[in-house]
């Protein structure tokens, strides 16, 4: 193959990959598994409030789970860069639990646009409440 032809093919491929990355670069991350084996099992029915609030092991697991599954949009250590809400400002207690549970289970869709995918069936209830437990530790008014 002639060098000029090879160069043109390389540029075309690079351009295609750039376009592909632009089109699919947001929200295409595979959720990472969360090991909740050390936490009390919660069953299949979702609880209304966080059963792990203040549990050191849940907080540790939740921090790791957040970093792997949530930080891409909500920011490292929940410090949002503006893509998604700053979860440090999520209300504390059961009021915040209700908001958190609704979003993590069902996601956020407005006018047919998915702003956050639903995580029910992807993350376990134990993993979700562990994330919530960690979020409580970084809360800010």
CSV table of C-alpha atoms in Angstrom, one decimal:
chain,number,residue,atom,x,y,z
A,1,UNK,CA,0.0,0.0,0.0
A,2,UNK,CA,1.3,3.5,-0.9
A,3,UNK,CA,2.2,5.7,2.0
A,4,UNK,CA,-0.3,8.4,0.9
A,5,UNK,CA,-3.1,5.8,0.8
A,6,UNK,CA,-2.1,4.5,4.2
A,7,UNK,CA,-2.1,8.0,5.6
A,8,UNK,CA,-5.6,8.8,4.2
A,9,UNK,CA,-7.0,5.5,5.7
A,10,UNK,CA,-5.4,6.3,9.1
A,11,UNK,CA,-6.9,9.8,9.1
A,12,UNK,CA,-10.3,8.4,8.1
A,13,UNK,CA,-10.2,5.8,10.8
A,14,UNK,CA,-9.1,8.4,13.4
A,15,UNK,CA,-11.9,10.7,12.3
A,16,UNK,CA,-14.5,7.9,12.6
A,17,UNK,CA,-13.3,7.0,16.1
A,18,UNK,CA,-13.5,10.6,17.2
A,19,UNK,CA,-17.1,10.9,15.9
A,20,UNK,CA,-18.0,7.6,17.6
A,21,UNK,CA,-16.4,8.8,20.8
A,22,UNK,CA,-18.4,12.0,20.6
A,23,UNK,CA,-21.7,10.3,19.9
A,24,UNK,CA,-21.3,7.5,22.5
A,25,UNK,CA,-18.9,9.0,25.0
A,26,UNK,CA,-21.5,9.8,27.7
A,27,UNK,CA,-23.3,7.2,29.5
A,28,UNK,CA,-21.9,4.1,27.9
A,29,UNK,CA,-20.0,2.7,30.9
A,30,UNK,CA,-20.7,-0.8,32.0
A,31,UNK,CA,-21.9,-0.9,35.6
A,32,UNK,CA,-19.3,-2.5,37.9
A,33,UNK,CA,-20.3,-5.2,40.4
A,34,UNK,CA,-20.4,-4.3,44.0
A,35,UNK,CA,-19.4,-6.9,46.6
A,36,UNK,CA,-21.9,-6.6,49.5
A,37,UNK,CA,-21.2,-10.0,51.0
A,38,UNK,CA,-20.3,-8.5,54.4
A,39,UNK,CA,-23.6,-6.6,54.7
A,40,UNK,CA,-26.9,-7.9,56.1
A,41,UNK,CA,-29.1,-9.2,53.2
A,42,UNK,CA,-32.2,-7.1,52.6
A,43,UNK,CA,-34.4,-9.2,50.4
A,44,UNK,CA,-36.2,-8.4,47.2
A,45,UNK,CA,-38.7,-5.8,48.5
A,46,UNK,CA,-37.1,-2.4,48.6
A,47,UNK,CA,-37.0,-0.7,52.0
A,48,UNK,CA,-38.3,2.8,52.5
A,49,UNK,CA,-35.3,4.0,54.5
A,50,UNK,CA,-31.6,3.2,54.6
A,51,UNK,CA,-31.0,0.2,56.9
A,52,UNK,CA,-27.2,0.8,56.8
A,53,UNK,CA,-27.1,4.4,58.0
A,54,UNK,CA,-23.9,4.9,60.0
A,55,UNK,CA,-22.6,1.3,59.3
A,56,UNK,CA,-18.9,1.6,58.8
A,57,UNK,CA,-18.7,-1.4,56.4
A,58,UNK,CA,-21.6,-0.1,54.3
A,59,UNK,CA,-19.9,3.3,54.1
A,60,UNK,CA,-16.7,1.7,52.9
A,61,UNK,CA,-18.5,-0.4,50.3
A,62,UNK,CA,-20.6,2.6,49.3
A,63,UNK,CA,-17.6,4.8,48.7
A,64,UNK,CA,-16.0,2.2,46.4
A,65,UNK,CA,-19.4,1.5,44.6
A,66,UNK,CA,-19.9,5.2,44.1
A,67,UNK,CA,-16.4,5.7,42.6
A,68,UNK,CA,-17.0,2.8,40.2
A,69,UNK,CA,-20.6,3.5,39.2
A,70,UNK,CA,-21.6,7.0,39.9
A,71,UNK,CA,-18.5,9.3,39.9
A,72,UNK,CA,-18.4,9.6,36.1
A,73,UNK,CA,-21.4,11.8,36.2
A,74,UNK,CA,-21.7,12.9,39.8
A,75,UNK,CA,-18.0,13.6,40.3
A,76,UNK,CA,-15.2,12.1,42.3
A,77,UNK,CA,-16.2,12.0,45.9
A,78,UNK,CA,-19.6,13.4,44.8
A,79,UNK,CA,-18.2,16.8,44.0
A,80,UNK,CA,-20.2,17.4,40.8
A,81,UNK,CA,-18.5,19.1,37.9
A,82,UNK,CA,-21.9,20.2,36.6
A,83,UNK,CA,-22.9,17.1,34.5
A,84,UNK,CA,-25.3,15.8,37.2
A,85,UNK,CA,-26.6,17.0,40.5
A,86,UNK,CA,-24.2,17.4,43.4
A,87,UNK,CA,-25.2,14.5,45.7
A,88,UNK,CA,-23.6,16.0,48.7
A,89,UNK,CA,-26.6,18.3,48.9
A,90,UNK,CA,-29.1,15.4,48.9
A,91,UNK,CA,-31.3,15.8,52.0
A,92,UNK,CA,-30.4,13.7,55.0
A,93,UNK,CA,-32.6,11.1,56.7
A,94,UNK,CA,-35.7,9.5,55.3
A,95,UNK,CA,-36.6,12.5,53.1
A,96,UNK,CA,-33.3,12.1,51.2
A,97,UNK,CA,-33.7,8.3,51.2
A,98,UNK,CA,-37.0,8.6,49.3
A,99,UNK,CA,-35.4,10.9,46.7
A,100,UNK,CA,-32.3,8.7,46.4
A,101,UNK,CA,-34.3,5.5,46.1
A,102,UNK,CA,-36.5,6.9,43.4
A,103,UNK,CA,-33.6,8.0,41.3
A,104,UNK,CA,-31.3,5.0,41.7
A,105,UNK,CA,-34.2,2.6,41.0
A,106,UNK,CA,-36.0,4.4,38.2
A,107,UNK,CA,-33.4,6.9,36.8
A,108,UNK,CA,-34.3,10.3,35.5
A,109,UNK,CA,-36.0,10.8,32.2
A,110,UNK,CA,-37.3,14.1,31.0
A,111,UNK,CA,-39.0,14.7,27.7
A,112,UNK,CA,-37.9,11.3,26.5
A,113,UNK,CA,-34.3,12.0,27.3
A,114,UNK,CA,-32.5,9.8,29.8
A,115,UNK,CA,-30.4,11.9,32.1
A,116,UNK,CA,-29.7,9.0,34.5
A,117,UNK,CA,-30.4,5.3,33.6
A,118,UNK,CA,-32.3,3.2,36.1
A,119,UNK,CA,-30.1,1.0,38.2
A,120,UNK,CA,-32.8,-1.3,39.6
A,121,UNK,CA,-31.8,-4.8,38.6
A,122,UNK,CA,-28.3,-3.7,37.9
A,123,UNK,CA,-27.2,-2.7,41.4
A,124,UNK,CA,-28.6,-4.7,44.3
A,125,UNK,CA,-30.6,-3.0,47.0
A,126,UNK,CA,-27.7,-3.6,49.4
A,127,UNK,CA,-25.3,-1.8,47.0
A,128,UNK,CA,-27.7,1.1,46.6
A,129,UNK,CA,-28.2,1.6,50.3
A,130,UNK,CA,-24.4,1.3,50.8
A,131,UNK,CA,-23.9,4.2,48.4
A,132,UNK,CA,-26.5,6.2,50.2
A,133,UNK,CA,-24.7,5.4,53.5
A,134,UNK,CA,-21.5,6.9,52.1
A,135,UNK,CA,-23.3,9.9,50.6
A,136,UNK,CA,-24.5,10.7,54.1
A,137,UNK,CA,-20.9,11.1,55.3
A,138,UNK,CA,-20.1,13.7,52.6
A,139,UNK,CA,-23.4,15.7,53.0
A,140,UNK,CA,-23.1,19.5,52.8
A,141,UNK,CA,-25.9,22.1,53.2
